[in-house]
């Protein structure tokens, strides 16, 4: 019997393979289980009939696949097989790598971001092939370093322009929004991730000396606090290259559904920084940010210990909008910190350019229409996602004109990057079907 | 034969009793051997002719003694009989409770801090009594919880104002400095220890939301950064109650020996916040501080994780100078943070008042002159120590006007609180002689 996704044995197989994939502990920040995961995916692509191989980078390998069907145009499918770290582990109610099922959901680190989406697209393409309803060649690029900021992807793309040449790209990272409506993002915010560290001594010092010894936590806090006011970044020149919205984009922004209460509830969030849907949506999609991801210095356990710490460390991320340039923003930051006397290390850990694709492009239109038909709901469109993917490496560096982020398995309860990440199993199968329907109309 | 400290049999006895005392394993953090040690000291004070008893507190008992000689004024002698834990035990080259002698030194936990000092003072008083060269009554307060932060001392003093009433107090904690010069501290800096915490959500959030969700690290950093400029505290009113130095105090400050290189070397410290001995000494002794002891928020391990943290926590200490009031400074801090919109918790974890006794007080003069004569060296005088002891419990709460920290047996190699604590045996006898000489002139 032919293994077809529309039969129940086909669905069993599609689910089983997803579970297999989730059990790989492919945490890129810890360099864990990376190669085994990549080899597993290479074999999967070969099963589909694609030429596939692991391609080495300066970091983790890329899984590349080429399904040449002799069509005129080529679609590049980008996903990543790495996942975020799992700490704090004690806040998980389900083992992060056992793929436990409960109440119609499957729990695992990566279940939503990005293993579920990768696997759903894979089986959507398989169904399209089996039904012979596919009008483009497909290239696959599965990355292993997305969650650490894709440090090797740019060089990889530069080196492999020829084999990656395509006409359109679908990125990872889409999810389902309010009411199960599929989200289509026509771009991404960019990112600059920076680690700042100051070490003033080899050992902590008794704080009775704090009048004369430098404090590395203050050394970081004081210059940083001049660059942000709680709402806006106050570095001169930071907003200089921000692009204005077109009329189509303004309409998309206005139609974006956002309910502050349903947004806040899953996080147990006490309040939002802005009032009213319209302001919140405008800030979320159109404003660049300066966020503190982490800060550590000195004694942080219970009670009091009177020391001046020997060292302090801060992690920051900037979410950038078109046409801000992360390299220029890094230079701006470095310049600001140095001019305020900061002597420690300032290390960029990740840079991504922002992207915004036209809402009237072929790709955007085919994706929107197939989503509407499969889900029976109006898709939620974003002029660009508030988050980041290395979309610009495809548009900017490969010269691909059409890029969207769409077809995802996560929903609003999926908790990507935090404990108890999960998806509804049914959404996995809908994403498979959406992929198939999209391929039927996209040329 | 009269047992006199000036005979060799007297010295033998003085050393033997010190060794007996060192063998008690009176580790307050482990509640070990506490009562036996206290009873031993009570009996010792009775042998001296003092009325003595164990007085209960909420924690370990205080050994109280009263040697009423019918004199006009009374000196209170404060010491503690508890010691720090001994771990890591495998880093000791001498058993911590055997009081082994080697190369003219005696090795034991507590040999310097504080059993040596307690016992040297005891025998100094005994010698003065035997010689009938003593002009004050003496009260003894031996605490059993100093090494765990004196949690019961304030309440004990409040409850026993009557029996503790005295005119002057000598505190524990002094040592010998560079070149064996005795250190006399005429006061202490005060302390305010504060923990600040902000929790905005129940879970961390993806940092793509950072344009609209509050960041608890920024919530702490931004208002804090307005209160300190890297050198001085910029809270309005912070310096209001700072007492000016007298001419005598200015002279003491100028004569304080301080070598920036020998200070920095043990810490591997890269630089100091001020240049030149004179400025460094002025900042160290006369300036109140605002120190960050610890800061924790979000992701602080290797690599990058893009979250807006749910929570941030900072620990701060303020070292205060006379006549700053830790309660008022706390109110000031709270007020400043609240007026800048800070909504989280602000908890005081410790408060101690600063003390500075006049260098021309009877106590300071008698202590300085006796030190100069016994050691044959110029004592190192501090207008107040840069660190903190609960001296204000005696000056402020008991109304004692003259307080110094002086007469100690430890030196710069004594390693208080760490393995192989020791003192030079000769310094034990010098401290006995210093006590005797001090009592000859103090009235």
Short mmCIF file of N, CA and C in Angstrom, two decimals, chain B residues 113 121 131 144 155 192 220 235 237 263 292 299 301 316 326 343 383 390 407 409:
data_model
loop_
_atom_site.label_atom_id
_atom_site.label_comp_id
_atom_site.label_asym_id
_atom_site.label_seq_id
_atom_site.Cartn_x
_atom_site.Cartn_y
_atom_site.Cartn_z
N UNK B 113 40.75 35.61 65.44
CA UNK B 113 39.37 36.14 65.41
C UNK B 113 38.42 35.19 66.13
N UNK B 121 43.13 40.22 76.38
CA UNK B 121 42.53 41.28 77.20
C UNK B 121 42.27 40.78 78.63
N UNK B 131 48.66 43.90 89.86
CA UNK B 131 49.59 45.00 90.14
C UNK B 131 48.89 46.17 90.83
N UNK B 144 28.13 35.13 71.40
CA UNK B 144 28.31 33.81 70.77
C UNK B 144 27.76 33.73 69.36
N UNK B 155 18.65 43.13 70.38
CA UNK B 155 17.57 42.89 71.33
C UNK B 155 18.14 42.66 72.74
N UNK B 192 23.87 50.08 55.12
CA UNK B 192 22.49 49.80 54.73
C UNK B 192 22.56 48.78 53.61
N UNK B 220 14.93 48.16 36.94
CA UNK B 220 15.82 48.42 38.09
C UNK B 220 16.97 49.34 37.68
N UNK B 235 21.61 60.99 44.93
CA UNK B 235 20.29 61.17 45.55
C UNK B 235 20.30 62.47 46.33
N UNK B 237 19.96 64.95 49.10
CA UNK B 237 19.88 64.77 50.55
C UNK B 237 20.79 63.70 51.11
N UNK B 263 47.96 47.31 48.20
CA UNK B 263 46.53 47.11 48.39
C UNK B 263 45.94 46.31 47.23
N UNK B 292 27.05 47.95 44.32
CA UNK B 292 26.23 46.83 43.86
C UNK B 292 26.95 45.54 44.26
N UNK B 299 18.92 35.40 31.16
CA UNK B 299 19.83 34.35 30.70
C UNK B 299 21.28 34.80 30.90
N UNK B 301 24.05 32.37 31.00
CA UNK B 301 25.02 31.34 30.65
C UNK B 301 25.69 31.69 29.32
N UNK B 316 22.31 45.80 46.98
CA UNK B 316 23.10 47.02 47.11
C UNK B 316 23.56 47.17 48.54
N UNK B 326 20.97 55.08 58.61
CA UNK B 326 20.55 54.08 57.61
C UNK B 326 19.04 54.04 57.38
N UNK B 343 8.11 49.76 40.62
CA UNK B 343 6.94 49.13 41.25
C UNK B 343 7.30 47.87 42.04
N UNK B 383 40.16 57.13 61.61
CA UNK B 383 39.09 57.95 62.20
C UNK B 383 37.82 57.12 62.34
N UNK B 390 29.04 46.21 64.88
CA UNK B 390 27.84 46.75 65.56
C UNK B 390 28.23 47.68 66.71
N UNK B 407 43.44 46.80 70.42
CA UNK B 407 44.02 45.65 71.12
C UNK B 407 43.60 44.36 70.40
N UNK B 409 45.33 40.63 68.41
CA UNK B 409 46.51 39.77 68.38
C UNK B 409 46.91 39.34 66.96
#
